[in-house]
Tab-separated table of C-alpha atoms in Angstrom:
chain	number	residue	atom	x	y	z
A	1	MET	CA	33.842	19.817	-10.267
A	2	SER	CA	32.418	19.469	-6.727
A	3	GLY	CA	31.448	15.914	-7.213
A	4	THR	CA	27.792	16.772	-6.691
A	5	THR	CA	25.676	15.627	-9.650
A	6	LYS	CA	22.443	17.587	-10.235
A	7	PRO	CA	19.391	15.504	-11.005
A	8	TYR	CA	18.250	15.677	-14.749
A	9	MET	CA	15.560	18.235	-15.803
A	10	ASN	CA	11.827	17.291	-15.693
A	11	PRO	CA	11.235	15.501	-19.125
A	12	TYR	CA	8.269	17.547	-19.997
A	13	PHE	CA	10.165	20.891	-19.475
A	14	ALA	CA	13.237	19.497	-21.361
A	15	GLY	CA	10.771	18.573	-24.048
A	16	ILE	CA	9.405	21.932	-24.080
A	17	GLY	CA	12.908	23.476	-24.296
A	18	LEU	CA	13.794	21.131	-27.307
A	19	GLY	CA	10.660	21.963	-29.044
A	20	LEU	CA	11.181	25.736	-28.738
A	21	VAL	CA	14.670	25.309	-30.141
A	22	LEU	CA	13.152	23.420	-33.065
A	23	LEU	CA	10.470	25.954	-33.460
A	24	GLY	CA	13.133	28.612	-33.511
A	25	SER	CA	15.126	26.637	-36.332
A	26	TYR	CA	11.976	26.620	-38.476
A	27	VAL	CA	11.230	30.286	-37.842
A	28	ILE	CA	14.745	31.550	-38.499
A	29	MET	CA	15.854	29.136	-41.198
A	30	GLY	CA	12.766	27.272	-42.568
A	31	ARG	CA	14.260	24.058	-41.791
A	32	GLY	CA	14.785	21.847	-38.551
A	33	LEU	CA	17.383	20.145	-36.712
A	34	GLY	CA	19.680	17.273	-37.690
A	35	ALA	CA	22.730	15.013	-36.678
A	36	SER	CA	23.401	12.082	-38.877
A	37	GLY	CA	23.932	14.562	-41.972
A	38	ALA	CA	26.973	16.269	-40.424
A	39	PHE	CA	28.560	13.021	-39.456
A	40	THR	CA	28.039	11.837	-43.161
A	41	SER	CA	29.896	15.078	-44.291
A	42	VAL	CA	32.745	13.970	-42.077
A	43	VAL	CA	32.840	10.558	-43.553
A	44	ALA	CA	32.572	12.136	-47.137
A	45	VAL	CA	35.563	14.374	-46.298
A	46	GLY	CA	37.546	11.432	-45.053
A	47	VAL	CA	36.962	9.205	-48.251
A	48	GLN	CA	37.699	12.325	-50.433
A	49	SER	CA	41.165	12.723	-48.745
A	50	LEU	CA	42.090	9.110	-48.904
A	51	ALA	CA	40.619	8.339	-52.187
A	52	PRO	CA	39.586	11.484	-54.142
A	53	ALA	CA	38.740	9.851	-57.532
A	54	HIS	CA	36.459	7.153	-55.628
A	55	ALA	CA	34.687	9.832	-53.726
A	56	GLN	CA	33.986	11.890	-56.648
A	57	SER	CA	32.620	8.976	-58.596
A	58	SER	CA	30.077	8.164	-55.922
A	59	GLU	CA	26.724	9.262	-56.296
A	60	PHE	CA	26.428	9.175	-52.483
A	61	TYR	CA	29.493	11.056	-51.403
A	62	LYS	CA	29.171	13.644	-54.041
A	63	GLU	CA	25.907	15.039	-52.459
A	64	TYR	CA	28.079	15.849	-49.483
A	65	LEU	CA	31.181	17.380	-51.279
A	66	PRO	CA	30.183	20.653	-53.054
A	67	ALA	CA	32.479	21.682	-55.789
A	68	ASN	CA	33.101	25.292	-54.986
A	69	SER	CA	33.359	25.477	-51.173
A	70	ASN	CA	34.661	23.460	-48.174
A	71	PRO	CA	32.332	20.426	-47.526
A	72	LEU	CA	32.617	21.228	-43.825
A	73	LYS	CA	31.292	24.712	-44.284
A	74	ASP	CA	27.771	23.248	-44.079
A	75	TRP	CA	24.760	24.112	-42.051
A	76	LEU	CA	24.300	20.884	-40.187
A	77	VAL	CA	28.227	20.467	-39.500
A	78	PHE	CA	27.996	24.118	-37.667
A	79	GLU	CA	24.697	22.966	-35.902
A	80	VAL	CA	26.504	19.878	-34.508
A	81	ALA	CA	29.469	21.722	-33.448
A	82	GLY	CA	26.783	23.696	-31.543
A	83	VAL	CA	25.295	20.524	-30.185
A	84	ILE	CA	28.837	19.361	-28.626
A	85	VAL	CA	29.286	22.748	-27.058
A	86	GLY	CA	25.898	22.985	-25.647
A	87	GLY	CA	26.290	19.385	-24.355
A	88	LEU	CA	29.479	20.353	-22.660
A	89	ILE	CA	27.803	23.593	-21.051
A	90	SER	CA	24.978	21.520	-19.626
A	91	GLY	CA	27.066	18.795	-18.369
A	92	SER	CA	29.600	21.058	-16.743
A	93	LEU	CA	26.929	23.104	-15.097
A	94	ALA	CA	25.252	19.838	-13.687
A	95	GLY	CA	28.610	18.441	-12.520
A	96	ARG	CA	28.029	15.454	-14.980
A	97	MET	CA	31.545	15.612	-16.609
A	98	LYS	CA	32.725	12.228	-15.541
A	99	ARG	CA	35.076	9.606	-17.503
A	100	VAL	CA	32.996	6.406	-17.250
A	101	VAL	CA	31.820	3.519	-19.323
A	102	ASP	CA	27.960	3.797	-19.117
A	103	ARG	CA	26.820	0.304	-18.433
A	104	GLY	CA	24.781	-1.889	-16.348
A	105	PRO	CA	26.270	-2.976	-12.963
A	106	ASN	CA	27.140	-6.691	-14.155
A	107	ALA	CA	28.417	-5.684	-17.664
A	108	THR	CA	31.996	-5.347	-18.340
A	109	PRO	CA	33.374	-2.183	-20.296
A	110	ASN	CA	34.476	-4.565	-23.310
A	111	MET	CA	30.928	-6.063	-23.567
A	112	ARG	CA	29.529	-2.396	-23.521
A	113	PHE	CA	32.001	-1.292	-26.091
A	114	THR	CA	31.063	-4.183	-28.473
A	115	TYR	CA	27.353	-3.466	-28.280
A	116	ALA	CA	28.207	0.257	-28.703
A	117	PHE	CA	30.207	-0.307	-31.827
A	118	PHE	CA	27.933	-2.621	-33.558
A	119	GLY	CA	24.771	-0.864	-32.429
A	120	GLY	CA	26.322	2.384	-33.684
A	121	ALA	CA	27.140	0.857	-37.072
A	122	LEU	CA	23.680	-0.355	-37.494
A	123	MET	CA	22.326	2.993	-36.515
A	124	GLY	CA	24.661	4.869	-38.943
A	125	PHE	CA	23.510	2.491	-41.753
A	126	GLY	CA	19.829	2.898	-40.835
A	127	SER	CA	20.046	6.509	-40.746
A	128	LYS	CA	21.119	6.849	-44.193
A	129	LEU	CA	18.552	4.478	-45.512
A	130	ALA	CA	15.764	6.412	-43.936
A	131	ARG	CA	17.480	9.743	-44.932
A	132	GLY	CA	17.804	10.912	-41.458
A	133	CYS	CA	17.838	10.013	-37.759
A	134	THR	CA	15.879	10.842	-34.610
A	135	SER	CA	16.871	14.507	-34.853
A	136	GLY	CA	16.262	15.110	-38.625
A	137	GLN	CA	13.436	12.658	-39.191
A	138	ALA	CA	11.621	11.916	-35.894
A	139	LEU	CA	11.698	15.340	-34.235
A	140	THR	CA	11.992	17.736	-37.214
A	141	GLY	CA	9.721	15.800	-39.813
A	142	GLY	CA	7.419	14.799	-36.917
A	143	ALA	CA	6.524	18.468	-36.054
A	144	VAL	CA	5.523	19.142	-39.719
A	145	LEU	CA	3.649	15.896	-39.888
A	146	SER	CA	5.860	14.295	-42.543
A	147	VAL	CA	4.567	10.724	-43.412
A	148	GLY	CA	7.958	9.322	-43.821
A	149	SER	CA	9.207	10.776	-40.510
A	150	TRP	CA	6.163	9.305	-38.601
A	151	THR	CA	6.868	5.916	-40.253
A	152	PHE	CA	10.485	6.122	-39.383
A	153	MET	CA	9.702	6.959	-35.699
A	154	ILE	CA	7.241	4.081	-35.217
A	155	ALA	CA	9.790	1.652	-37.006
A	156	VAL	CA	12.548	2.906	-34.622
A	157	PHE	CA	10.390	2.163	-31.435
A	158	ALA	CA	9.221	-1.205	-32.958
A	159	GLY	CA	12.849	-2.309	-33.853
A	160	ALA	CA	14.015	-1.282	-30.422
A	161	TYR	CA	11.394	-3.189	-28.369
A	162	ALA	CA	11.571	-6.231	-30.548
A	163	VAL	CA	15.346	-6.867	-29.758
A	164	ALA	CA	15.669	-5.154	-26.404
A	165	TYR	CA	15.423	-8.740	-24.637
A	166	PHE	CA	18.415	-10.040	-26.622
A	167	VAL	CA	20.808	-7.150	-25.711
A	168	ARG	CA	19.762	-6.645	-22.081
A	169	ARG	CA	22.823	-8.057	-20.560
A	170	GLN	CA	24.919	-4.836	-20.944
A	171	TRP	CA	22.362	-2.950	-19.104
A	172	THR	CA	21.932	-5.309	-16.105
B	1	MET	CA	8.565	40.907	-41.437
B	2	THR	CA	7.713	37.313	-42.499
B	3	ALA	CA	9.355	33.982	-41.357
B	4	PRO	CA	11.125	31.759	-42.124
B	5	PHE	CA	13.639	34.843	-42.068
B	6	TYR	CA	16.447	32.927	-44.169
B	7	ARG	CA	14.000	31.948	-46.890
B	8	TYR	CA	12.954	35.739	-47.151
B	9	GLY	CA	16.477	36.806	-47.519
B	10	LEU	CA	16.871	38.816	-44.158
B	11	PHE	CA	20.431	37.309	-43.991
B	12	GLY	CA	22.866	35.181	-46.294
B	13	ASP	CA	24.622	31.875	-46.163
B	14	ASP	CA	27.469	32.920	-43.860
B	15	THR	CA	25.070	34.432	-41.139
B	16	SER	CA	23.005	31.143	-41.369
B	17	LEU	CA	26.060	29.324	-40.082
B	18	VAL	CA	26.100	31.450	-37.095
B	19	PHE	CA	22.554	30.663	-36.321
B	20	ALA	CA	23.257	26.906	-37.159
B	21	PHE	CA	25.972	27.059	-34.106
B	22	VAL	CA	23.508	28.971	-31.788
B	23	ILE	CA	20.446	26.572	-32.531
B	24	GLY	CA	22.724	23.581	-32.072
B	25	LEU	CA	23.939	24.900	-28.701
B	26	GLY	CA	20.234	25.087	-27.548
B	27	PHE	CA	19.746	21.496	-28.986
B	28	GLY	CA	22.718	20.137	-27.210
B	29	PHE	CA	22.039	21.816	-23.888
B	30	PHE	CA	18.455	20.284	-23.592
B	31	LEU	CA	19.545	16.910	-24.669
B	32	GLU	CA	22.136	16.798	-21.860
B	33	ARG	CA	19.635	18.401	-19.454
B	34	ALA	CA	17.041	15.610	-20.342
B	35	GLY	CA	19.673	12.887	-19.329
B	36	PHE	CA	20.259	11.818	-23.032
B	37	GLY	CA	24.021	11.826	-22.521
B	38	SER	CA	23.605	8.508	-20.851
B	39	ALA	CA	23.150	5.166	-22.501
B	40	THR	CA	21.541	3.483	-19.465
B	41	LYS	CA	18.926	6.379	-19.200
B	42	LEU	CA	18.082	6.178	-22.988
B	43	ALA	CA	18.012	2.241	-23.041
B	44	SER	CA	15.649	2.163	-20.046
B	45	GLN	CA	12.856	3.360	-22.264
B	46	PHE	CA	12.930	-0.017	-24.076
B	47	TYR	CA	12.590	-1.864	-20.815
B	48	GLY	CA	9.740	0.112	-19.492
B	49	ARG	CA	11.605	1.468	-16.511
B	50	ASP	CA	12.044	4.901	-17.348
B	51	LEU	CA	10.022	6.325	-20.333
B	52	THR	CA	11.786	9.760	-20.485
B	53	VAL	CA	12.728	9.409	-24.194
B	54	PHE	CA	9.068	8.974	-25.168
B	55	LYS	CA	8.102	12.011	-22.849
B	56	VAL	CA	10.886	14.338	-24.173
B	57	MET	CA	10.425	13.424	-27.906
B	58	PHE	CA	6.711	13.854	-27.862
B	59	THR	CA	6.588	17.140	-25.791
B	60	ALA	CA	9.229	18.509	-28.186
B	61	ILE	CA	7.288	17.496	-31.174
B	62	VAL	CA	3.815	18.848	-29.860
B	63	THR	CA	5.630	22.070	-28.737
B	64	ALA	CA	7.153	22.633	-32.312
B	65	MET	CA	4.097	21.357	-34.126
B	66	LEU	CA	1.617	23.617	-32.151
B	67	GLY	CA	4.196	26.623	-32.491
B	68	LEU	CA	4.265	26.218	-36.344
B	69	PHE	CA	0.466	25.858	-36.466
B	70	TRP	CA	-0.261	28.873	-34.494
B	71	LEU	CA	2.376	31.123	-36.087
B	72	GLY	CA	1.066	30.094	-39.492
B	73	TRP	CA	-2.381	30.742	-38.666
B	74	LEU	CA	-1.553	34.312	-37.333
B	75	GLY	CA	0.407	34.744	-40.601
B	76	VAL	CA	3.633	35.507	-39.026
B	77	LEU	CA	5.231	32.207	-40.510
B	78	ASP	CA	4.778	31.270	-44.090
B	79	LEU	CA	4.250	27.383	-43.766
B	80	SER	CA	4.703	26.902	-47.685
B	81	ARG	CA	8.420	28.087	-47.279
B	82	VAL	CA	8.877	25.512	-44.450
B	83	LEU	CA	10.935	22.542	-45.546
B	84	VAL	CA	9.132	19.148	-45.439
B	85	LEU	CA	11.501	16.416	-46.482
B	86	PRO	CA	10.161	13.905	-49.108
B	87	THR	CA	8.922	10.593	-48.127
B	88	TYR	CA	10.300	7.259	-49.336
B	89	PHE	CA	8.000	4.919	-47.539
B	90	THR	CA	9.711	1.249	-47.662
B	91	PRO	CA	13.411	2.546	-47.293
B	92	GLN	CA	12.321	4.759	-44.308
B	93	LEU	CA	10.299	1.957	-42.641
B	94	ILE	CA	13.279	-0.453	-43.140
B	95	GLY	CA	15.848	2.160	-42.119
B	96	GLY	CA	13.871	2.889	-38.940
B	97	LEU	CA	13.710	-0.717	-38.143
B	98	ILE	CA	17.633	-1.156	-38.451
B	99	PHE	CA	18.062	2.251	-36.550
B	100	GLY	CA	15.965	0.924	-33.728
B	101	VAL	CA	17.913	-2.176	-33.296
B	102	GLY	CA	21.071	0.020	-33.373
B	103	PHE	CA	19.620	2.374	-30.735
B	104	VAL	CA	18.743	-0.284	-28.078
B	105	SER	CA	22.196	-2.202	-28.894
B	106	GLY	CA	24.396	0.981	-29.055
B	107	GLY	CA	22.536	2.922	-26.471
B	108	TYR	CA	22.652	6.267	-28.250
B	109	CYS	CA	21.266	8.159	-31.365
B	110	PRO	CA	23.583	10.194	-33.572
B	111	GLY	CA	23.212	13.595	-31.701
B	112	THR	CA	23.229	11.983	-28.239
B	113	CYS	CA	26.329	9.917	-28.852
B	114	ALA	CA	28.037	13.105	-29.577
B	115	VAL	CA	26.767	14.821	-26.295
B	116	ALA	CA	27.805	11.549	-24.482
B	117	ALA	CA	31.350	11.347	-25.828
B	118	VAL	CA	32.045	15.022	-24.846
B	119	THR	CA	30.652	14.740	-21.348
B	120	GLY	CA	33.034	11.766	-20.828
B	121	LYS	CA	31.143	8.545	-21.666
B	122	MET	CA	33.777	6.322	-23.266
B	123	ASP	CA	30.972	4.156	-24.872
B	124	GLY	CA	29.822	7.312	-26.432
B	125	TRP	CA	33.186	7.599	-28.385
B	126	VAL	CA	33.028	3.905	-29.455
B	127	HIS	CA	29.266	4.297	-30.614
B	128	LEU	CA	30.448	7.562	-32.558
B	129	ALA	CA	33.104	5.317	-34.288
B	130	GLY	CA	30.626	2.550	-34.872
B	131	MET	CA	28.274	5.098	-36.460
B	132	LEU	CA	31.039	6.630	-38.780
B	133	ALA	CA	31.715	3.124	-39.974
B	134	GLY	CA	28.074	2.264	-40.697
B	135	ILE	CA	27.781	5.491	-42.824
B	136	PHE	CA	30.900	4.558	-44.503
B	137	ILE	CA	29.603	0.906	-45.406
B	138	PHE	CA	26.275	2.464	-46.583
B	139	GLY	CA	28.334	4.700	-48.744
B	140	GLU	CA	30.452	1.865	-50.202
B	141	LEU	CA	27.251	-0.327	-50.822
B	142	PHE	CA	25.224	2.737	-52.234
B	143	PRO	CA	25.600	1.450	-55.874
B	144	LEU	CA	23.582	-1.763	-54.704
B	145	LEU	CA	21.185	0.245	-52.617
B	146	ALA	CA	20.287	3.083	-54.893
B	147	ASN	CA	17.303	1.568	-56.418
B	148	PHE	CA	15.649	0.669	-53.060
B	149	TYR	CA	16.866	4.045	-51.355
B	150	SER	CA	14.755	5.809	-54.070
B	151	SER	CA	11.708	3.465	-53.871
B	152	ASP	CA	8.224	4.355	-53.070
B	153	PRO	CA	8.650	8.142	-53.316
B	154	MET	CA	5.448	10.114	-52.114
B	155	GLY	CA	6.949	13.628	-52.364
B	156	ALA	CA	6.609	16.033	-49.378
B	157	ALA	CA	3.608	13.835	-48.055
B	158	THR	CA	2.084	14.969	-44.562
B	159	LEU	CA	-0.306	12.977	-42.408
B	160	ASP	CA	-3.230	15.474	-42.959
B	161	GLN	CA	-2.978	15.004	-46.885
B	162	VAL	CA	-2.752	11.137	-46.662
B	163	LEU	CA	-5.644	10.845	-44.110
B	164	HIS	CA	-7.778	13.533	-45.895
B	165	VAL	CA	-8.249	15.404	-42.749
B	166	PRO	CA	-7.877	19.315	-42.368
B	167	TYR	CA	-4.384	20.368	-40.909
B	168	GLY	CA	-5.662	21.809	-37.733
B	169	VAL	CA	-7.596	18.744	-36.987
B	170	THR	CA	-4.467	16.510	-37.561
B	171	VAL	CA	-2.585	18.679	-35.158
B	172	PHE	CA	-5.389	18.311	-32.479
B	173	LEU	CA	-5.562	14.521	-33.047
B	174	VAL	CA	-1.593	14.416	-32.376
B	175	VAL	CA	-1.989	16.439	-29.164
B	176	VAL	CA	-4.774	14.192	-27.846
B	177	LEU	CA	-2.707	11.163	-28.777
B	178	ALA	CA	0.471	12.555	-27.000
B	179	LEU	CA	-1.638	13.500	-23.912
B	180	ALA	CA	-3.055	9.924	-23.742
B	181	GLY	CA	0.568	8.538	-24.359
B	182	PHE	CA	1.862	10.737	-21.387
B	183	LEU	CA	-0.722	9.576	-19.068
B	184	ALA	CA	-0.055	5.758	-20.024
B	185	ALA	CA	3.641	6.500	-19.523
B	186	GLU	CA	3.240	7.728	-15.992
B	187	ARG	CA	0.929	4.761	-15.176
B	188	ILE	CA	3.533	2.167	-16.569
B	189	GLU	CA	6.324	3.835	-14.597
B	190	LYS	CA	4.494	3.864	-11.473
B	191	LYS	CA	3.339	0.223	-11.886
B	192	LEU	CA	6.843	-0.898	-12.585
B	193	GLN	CA	8.348	0.937	-9.635
B	194	ALA	CA	5.860	-0.614	-7.289
B	195	VAL	CA	7.002	-3.942	-8.477
B	196	HIS	CA	10.578	-3.435	-7.705
C-alpha cells in the first residue's frame, strides 16, 4: 500500500449501493441479507464437534445442523464469506488495510478490547433473541416493512443511545 | 420470466450458493466503502458527531423498499414469494435493546465486525470472538429462554397490515420519514461541527 488512505464514500451513495445489493438478493433469491445466522452455524458446528450428543439434543443447535448435508454448506455462510472478501477488496483498493486497534486517542488497547468482547457478547445474545441482526432484521426486514424488524431497529437505536454516555471513555 | 428467480426454479441449491457469495461480495464492499469497518466511525452515530450509520441504513432500506414496490407493481417480481420473517414482538424488542447496548459498547454489528477484522482492526477480531461467545451462551441457555423466544407471535406481519394503510401509502410515508430524517441529520451534524 502506498500509505494514502482514500476518504469514505458519500453515505447516501453507499446506502444506494447497499440497497441495490439487497434488492438484487430479493429478486434473485426471494430473501434478503444476513450475518448473525452464519456465525450461529459456526457456533453450532463447534459445539457439534466437541459434544455431538449435546448438540443433537438441543432444539437451538439442531436448527443449524441439517442431517443430510454439511452444515457449513449454507446460504448465509457463503454470503458472509462473500462479505469478508468484499470488505477485503474495498479496504485494499482504498488503502485502508492497517493493523490497528480502533479506539479514542485516550483509550488503551486493553480497555477497547474489554468493551469489544463484552459488547460483542451482548450483541451475539441479542441477535439470537431477536432472530437476526442489523443485516437480517433491520435492513432486510425493514425493506419489506416487517413489524418485528422495525421494532428491533428502533430498539437498537434506543438501547445504544441510552448507554452511550456510560461507555464513552473508549472513544475519547 | 418472473422473479424471485430461485423461488421460480430457475436454478438449484448449489447455484444459489454462488449467488450467495456474489451478493455477499457486494454487501461487504459497500459496508467497507461506507466506513463501517471502523468502530470509531460507527460509534460516532450515538454521540451525534457523525450520523453516517443512520444515513446509510435508511438510504439502503428506502432504495430496496422502492425497488420491491415498483418491481411488484410492474409485475416483474412476485411479492407473495418474497420472504417476510415472522414477528415475535417482545423478544425482538428486548433483543434489540440488548443488541443496541452491545453495539455502542462493542463498536460493531455482526457483519461489520467481520469486515473490520479482515481489514486489520484487532478490536474487530475481539468483538467477533465475543459475539461467538454470546451466541454460545444463548444456545446453552436456550431451554430456559425457549418460551420467551416464541412469545407474542404475530406471523409475517407488516406495517401496512398493522396500521391498516395501503402498501403504497406506507411506502410513501417511510420515504417522507426518511427524507425528514436526512434533513435533520445534516442539520445536527452542522450544528455540532460548529460547536467544536
